[in-house]
C-alpha positions as YAML, in Angstrom:
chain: A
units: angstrom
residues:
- id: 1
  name: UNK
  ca: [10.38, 84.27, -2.50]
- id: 2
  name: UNK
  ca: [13.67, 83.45, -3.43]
- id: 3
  name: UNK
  ca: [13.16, 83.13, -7.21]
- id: 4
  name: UNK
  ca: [11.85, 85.30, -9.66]
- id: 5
  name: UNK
  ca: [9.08, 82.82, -10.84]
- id: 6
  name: UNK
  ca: [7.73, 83.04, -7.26]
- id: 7
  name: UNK
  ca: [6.76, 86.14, -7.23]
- id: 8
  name: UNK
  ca: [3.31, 85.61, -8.29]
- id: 9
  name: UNK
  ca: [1.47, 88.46, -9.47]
- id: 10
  name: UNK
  ca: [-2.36, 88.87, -11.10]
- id: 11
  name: UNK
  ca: [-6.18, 89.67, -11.17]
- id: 12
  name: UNK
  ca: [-9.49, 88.33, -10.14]
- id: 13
  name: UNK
  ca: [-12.71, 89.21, -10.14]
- id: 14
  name: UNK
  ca: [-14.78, 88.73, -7.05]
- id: 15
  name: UNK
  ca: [-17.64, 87.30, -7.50]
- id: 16
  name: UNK
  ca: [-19.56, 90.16, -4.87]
- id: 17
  name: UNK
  ca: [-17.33, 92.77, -5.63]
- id: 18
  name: UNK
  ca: [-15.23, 95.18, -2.77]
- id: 19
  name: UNK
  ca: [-18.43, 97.08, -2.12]
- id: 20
  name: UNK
  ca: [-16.04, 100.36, -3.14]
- id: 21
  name: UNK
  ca: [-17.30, 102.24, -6.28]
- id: 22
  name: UNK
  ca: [-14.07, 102.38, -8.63]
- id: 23
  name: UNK
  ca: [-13.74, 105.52, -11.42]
- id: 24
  name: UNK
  ca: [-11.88, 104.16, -14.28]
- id: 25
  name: UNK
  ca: [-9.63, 105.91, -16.55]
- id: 26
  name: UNK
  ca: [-8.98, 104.60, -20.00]
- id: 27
  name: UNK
  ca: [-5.55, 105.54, -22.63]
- id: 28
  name: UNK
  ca: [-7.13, 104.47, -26.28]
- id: 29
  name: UNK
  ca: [-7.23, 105.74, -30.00]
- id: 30
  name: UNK
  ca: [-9.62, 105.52, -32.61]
- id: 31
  name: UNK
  ca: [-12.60, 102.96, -32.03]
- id: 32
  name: UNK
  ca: [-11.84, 101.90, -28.70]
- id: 33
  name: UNK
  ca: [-12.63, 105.79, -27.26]
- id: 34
  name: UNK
  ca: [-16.27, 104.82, -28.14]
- id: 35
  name: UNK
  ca: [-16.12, 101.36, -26.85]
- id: 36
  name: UNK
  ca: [-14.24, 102.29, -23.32]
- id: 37
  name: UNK
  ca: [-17.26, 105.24, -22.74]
- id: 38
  name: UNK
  ca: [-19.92, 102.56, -24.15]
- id: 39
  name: UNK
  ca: [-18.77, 100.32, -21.64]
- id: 40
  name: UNK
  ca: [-18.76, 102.99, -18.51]
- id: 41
  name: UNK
  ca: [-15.45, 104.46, -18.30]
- id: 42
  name: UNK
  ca: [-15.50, 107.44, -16.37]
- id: 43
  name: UNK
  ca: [-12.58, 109.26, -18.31]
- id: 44
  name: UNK
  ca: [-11.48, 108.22, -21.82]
- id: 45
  name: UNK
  ca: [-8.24, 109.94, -23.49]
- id: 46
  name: UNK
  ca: [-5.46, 110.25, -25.16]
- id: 47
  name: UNK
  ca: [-2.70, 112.88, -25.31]
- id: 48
  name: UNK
  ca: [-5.29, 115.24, -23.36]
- id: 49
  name: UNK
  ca: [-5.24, 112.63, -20.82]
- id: 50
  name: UNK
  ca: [-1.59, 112.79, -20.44]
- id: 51
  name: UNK
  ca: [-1.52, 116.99, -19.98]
- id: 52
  name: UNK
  ca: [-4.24, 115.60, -17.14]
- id: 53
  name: UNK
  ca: [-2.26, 113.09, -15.46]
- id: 54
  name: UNK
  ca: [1.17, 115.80, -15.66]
- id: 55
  name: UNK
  ca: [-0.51, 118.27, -14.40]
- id: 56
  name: UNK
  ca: [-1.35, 116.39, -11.14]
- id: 57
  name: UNK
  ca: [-4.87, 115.79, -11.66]
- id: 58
  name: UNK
  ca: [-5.52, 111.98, -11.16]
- id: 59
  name: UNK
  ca: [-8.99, 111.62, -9.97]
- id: 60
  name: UNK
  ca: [-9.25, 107.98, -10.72]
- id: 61
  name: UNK
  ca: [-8.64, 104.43, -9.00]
- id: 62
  name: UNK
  ca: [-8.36, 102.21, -11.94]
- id: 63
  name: UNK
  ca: [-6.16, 103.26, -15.24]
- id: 64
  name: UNK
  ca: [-6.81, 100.71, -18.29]
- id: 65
  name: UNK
  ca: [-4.45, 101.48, -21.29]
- id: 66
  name: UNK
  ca: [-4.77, 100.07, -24.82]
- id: 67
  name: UNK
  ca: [-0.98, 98.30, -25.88]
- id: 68
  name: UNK
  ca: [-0.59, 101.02, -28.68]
- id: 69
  name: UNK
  ca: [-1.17, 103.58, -25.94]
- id: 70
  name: UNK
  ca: [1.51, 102.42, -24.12]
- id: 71
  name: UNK
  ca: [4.04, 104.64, -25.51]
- id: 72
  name: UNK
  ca: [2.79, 107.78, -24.40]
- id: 73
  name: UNK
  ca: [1.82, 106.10, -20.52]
- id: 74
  name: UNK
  ca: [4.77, 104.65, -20.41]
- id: 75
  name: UNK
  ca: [6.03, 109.03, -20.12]
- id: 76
  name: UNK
  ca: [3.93, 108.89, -17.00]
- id: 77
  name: UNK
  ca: [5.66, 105.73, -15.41]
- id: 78
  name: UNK
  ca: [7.31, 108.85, -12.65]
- id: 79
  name: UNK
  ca: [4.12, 109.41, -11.91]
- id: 80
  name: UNK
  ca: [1.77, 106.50, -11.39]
- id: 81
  name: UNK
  ca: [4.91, 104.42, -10.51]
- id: 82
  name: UNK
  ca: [4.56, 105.24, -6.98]
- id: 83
  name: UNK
  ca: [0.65, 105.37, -6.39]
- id: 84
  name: UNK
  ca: [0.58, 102.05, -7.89]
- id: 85
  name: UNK
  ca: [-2.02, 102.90, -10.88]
- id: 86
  name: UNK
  ca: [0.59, 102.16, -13.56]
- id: 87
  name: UNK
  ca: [-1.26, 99.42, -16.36]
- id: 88
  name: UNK
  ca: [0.21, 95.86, -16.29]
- id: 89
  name: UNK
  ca: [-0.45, 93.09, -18.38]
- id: 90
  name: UNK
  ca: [-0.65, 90.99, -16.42]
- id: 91
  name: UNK
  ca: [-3.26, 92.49, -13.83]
- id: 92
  name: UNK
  ca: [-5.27, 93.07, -17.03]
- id: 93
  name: UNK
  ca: [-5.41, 96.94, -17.25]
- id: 94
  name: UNK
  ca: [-3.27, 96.62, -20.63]
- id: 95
  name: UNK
  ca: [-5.41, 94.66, -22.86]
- id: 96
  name: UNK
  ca: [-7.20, 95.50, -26.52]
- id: 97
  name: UNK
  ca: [-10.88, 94.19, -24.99]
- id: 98
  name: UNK
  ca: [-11.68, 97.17, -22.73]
- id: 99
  name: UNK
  ca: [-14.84, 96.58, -22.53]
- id: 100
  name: UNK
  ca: [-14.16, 93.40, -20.23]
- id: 101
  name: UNK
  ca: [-11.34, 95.73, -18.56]
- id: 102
  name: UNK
  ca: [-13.89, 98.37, -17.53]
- id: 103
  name: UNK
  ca: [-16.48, 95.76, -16.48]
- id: 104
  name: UNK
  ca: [-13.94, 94.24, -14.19]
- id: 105
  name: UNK
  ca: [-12.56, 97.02, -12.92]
- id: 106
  name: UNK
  ca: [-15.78, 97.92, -12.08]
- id: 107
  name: UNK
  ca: [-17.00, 94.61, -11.03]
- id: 108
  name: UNK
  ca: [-14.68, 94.20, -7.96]
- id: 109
  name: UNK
  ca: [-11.27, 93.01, -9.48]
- id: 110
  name: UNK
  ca: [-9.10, 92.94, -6.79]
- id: 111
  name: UNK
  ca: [-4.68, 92.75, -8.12]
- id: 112
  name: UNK
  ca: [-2.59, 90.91, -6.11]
- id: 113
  name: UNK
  ca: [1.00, 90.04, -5.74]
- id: 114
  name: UNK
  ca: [3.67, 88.93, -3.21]
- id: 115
  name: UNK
  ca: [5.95, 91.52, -1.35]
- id: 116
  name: UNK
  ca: [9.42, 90.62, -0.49]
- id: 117
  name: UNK
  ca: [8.91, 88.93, 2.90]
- id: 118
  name: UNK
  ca: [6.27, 86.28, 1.19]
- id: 119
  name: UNK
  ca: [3.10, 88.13, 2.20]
- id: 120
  name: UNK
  ca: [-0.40, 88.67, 0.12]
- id: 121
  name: UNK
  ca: [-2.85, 91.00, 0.97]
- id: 122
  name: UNK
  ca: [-6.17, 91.96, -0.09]
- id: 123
  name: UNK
  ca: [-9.79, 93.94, 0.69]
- id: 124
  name: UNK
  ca: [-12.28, 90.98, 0.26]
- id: 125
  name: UNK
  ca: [-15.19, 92.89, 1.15]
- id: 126
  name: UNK
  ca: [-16.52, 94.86, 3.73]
- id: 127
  name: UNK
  ca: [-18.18, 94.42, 7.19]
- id: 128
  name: UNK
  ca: [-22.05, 95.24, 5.82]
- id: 129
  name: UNK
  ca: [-21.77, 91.94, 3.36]
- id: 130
  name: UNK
  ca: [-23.62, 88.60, 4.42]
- id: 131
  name: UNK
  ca: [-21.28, 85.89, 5.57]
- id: 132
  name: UNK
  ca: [-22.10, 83.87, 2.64]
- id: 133
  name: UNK
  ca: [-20.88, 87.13, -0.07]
- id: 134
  name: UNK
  ca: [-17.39, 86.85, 1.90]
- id: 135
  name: UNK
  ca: [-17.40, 83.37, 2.19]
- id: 136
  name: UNK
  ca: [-17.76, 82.98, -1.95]
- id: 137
  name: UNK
  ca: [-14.84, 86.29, -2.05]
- id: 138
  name: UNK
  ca: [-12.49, 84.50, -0.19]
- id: 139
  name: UNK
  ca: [-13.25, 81.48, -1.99]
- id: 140
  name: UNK
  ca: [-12.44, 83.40, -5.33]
- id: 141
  name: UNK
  ca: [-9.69, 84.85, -4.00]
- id: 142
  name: UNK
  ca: [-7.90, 81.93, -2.97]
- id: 143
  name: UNK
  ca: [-8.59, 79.93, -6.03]
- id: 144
  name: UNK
  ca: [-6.79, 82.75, -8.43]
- id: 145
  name: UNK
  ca: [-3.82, 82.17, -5.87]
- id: 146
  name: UNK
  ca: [-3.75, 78.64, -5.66]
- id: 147
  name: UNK
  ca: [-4.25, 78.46, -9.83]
- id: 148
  name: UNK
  ca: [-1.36, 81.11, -9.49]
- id: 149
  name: UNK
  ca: [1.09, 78.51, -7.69]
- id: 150
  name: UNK
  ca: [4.38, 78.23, -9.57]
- id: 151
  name: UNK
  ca: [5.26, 74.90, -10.73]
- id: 152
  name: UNK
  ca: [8.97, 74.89, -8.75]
- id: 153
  name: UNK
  ca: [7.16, 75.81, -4.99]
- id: 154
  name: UNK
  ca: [7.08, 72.57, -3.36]
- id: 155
  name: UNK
  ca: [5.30, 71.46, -0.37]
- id: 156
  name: UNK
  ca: [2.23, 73.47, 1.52]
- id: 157
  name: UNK
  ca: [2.00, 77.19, -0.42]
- id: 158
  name: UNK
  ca: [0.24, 78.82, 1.82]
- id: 159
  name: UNK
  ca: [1.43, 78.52, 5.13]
- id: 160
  name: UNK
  ca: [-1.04, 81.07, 6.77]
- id: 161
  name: UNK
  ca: [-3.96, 82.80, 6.30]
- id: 162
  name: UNK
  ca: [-5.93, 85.67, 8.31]
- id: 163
  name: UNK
  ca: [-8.73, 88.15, 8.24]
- id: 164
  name: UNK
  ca: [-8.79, 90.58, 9.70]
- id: 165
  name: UNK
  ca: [-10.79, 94.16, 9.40]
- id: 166
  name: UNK
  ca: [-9.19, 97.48, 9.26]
- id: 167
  name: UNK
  ca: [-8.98, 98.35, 13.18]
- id: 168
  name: UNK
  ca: [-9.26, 95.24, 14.75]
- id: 169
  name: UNK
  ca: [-7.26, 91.86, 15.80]
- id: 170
  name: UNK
  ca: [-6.85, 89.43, 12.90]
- id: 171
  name: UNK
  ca: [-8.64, 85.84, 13.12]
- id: 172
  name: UNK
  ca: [-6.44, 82.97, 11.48]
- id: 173
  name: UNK
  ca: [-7.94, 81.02, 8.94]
- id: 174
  name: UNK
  ca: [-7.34, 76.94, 8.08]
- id: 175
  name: UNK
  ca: [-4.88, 76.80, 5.71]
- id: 176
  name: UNK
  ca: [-5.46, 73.27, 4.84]
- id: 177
  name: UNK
  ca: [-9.07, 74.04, 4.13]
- id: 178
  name: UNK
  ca: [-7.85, 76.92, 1.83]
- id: 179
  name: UNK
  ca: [-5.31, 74.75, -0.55]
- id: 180
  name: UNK
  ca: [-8.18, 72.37, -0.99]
- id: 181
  name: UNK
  ca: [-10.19, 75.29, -2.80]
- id: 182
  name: UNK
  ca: [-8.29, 74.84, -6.17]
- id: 183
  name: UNK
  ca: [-11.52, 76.43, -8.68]
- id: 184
  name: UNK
  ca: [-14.36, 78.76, -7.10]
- id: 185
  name: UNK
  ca: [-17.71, 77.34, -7.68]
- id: 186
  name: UNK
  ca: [-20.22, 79.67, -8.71]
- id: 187
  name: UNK
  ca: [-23.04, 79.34, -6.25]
- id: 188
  name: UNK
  ca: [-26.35, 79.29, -8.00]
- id: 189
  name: UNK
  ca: [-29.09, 81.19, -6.38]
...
């Protein structure tokens, strides 16, 4: 991507999750300590959380941070910079309703965004789901991307698509089929 508007960046929920159990971390004063650890968060701080996090100790996948929290993770930005667990509005993880941040978090909410060179990557799944589970992840996933689309990107968005496993050769997918899929359709069952 050539312009900054391009660089698309954001959350979704899939609707079978990643089939990886996620421990979430939550920055938040006052009433929202009760509603993060109502709503399953493994760890729940505040300044105690930060003496954690300096010290070295991050034993969790998912940090969620409240905006007037911001201040003090904002002092860790050296730190979960680089191991990419730093909150971001607009993957979600800074937001005032944690109780929907945990839930996703924990519900298989997979963040995306472009890299320099154009690509997107993401773990859909995992090899013990049915075909149909990954069919309706994918699905999901390319929705959220294709909704993501920035107005100025003309002509065919995405111009390839493959899955692949972790050790094994990639198959490519349609990508005519895939910019057709413009809402997921929840599959009753």
């Amino acid at each position: 991507p050539r312009h900054a508007d391009q660089m698309i960046r954001g959350a979704v929920v899939l609707p079978n999750g990643t089939g990886k159990t996620v421990r979430v971390a939550v920055f938040a004063k006052g009433a929202k300590v009760d509603e993060a650890k109502a709503a399953g968060a493994d760890i729940v701080g505040n300044d105690d959380l930060v003496e954690t996090v300096q010290a070295g100790n991050i034993d969790f996948d998912v940090l969620i941070a409240t905006p007037d929290c911001m201040g003090l993770v904002g002092k860790l930005g050296r730190i979960l910079g680089p191991k990419g667990l730093m909150p971001n509005p607009k993957t979600g993880t800074v937001t005032m309703d944690v109780t929907k941040a945990v839930n996703d978090a924990k519900g298989g909410q997979v963040a995306y965004r472009v890299d320099k060179k154009g690509n997107m990557q993401a773990a859909l799944g995992k090899i013990s789901f049915s075909e149909e589970a990954i069919k309706e992840n994918i699905e999901a996933f390319v929705a959220a991307i294709n909704k993501a689309k920035p107005a100025s990107a003309k002509g065919k968005y995405i111009s390839n698509a493959a899955i692949s496993l972790t050790m094994s050769p990639s198959v490519n997918v349609d990508t005519l089929e895939l910019m057709d899929i413009k809402q997921y359709q929840q599959v009753s069952r």
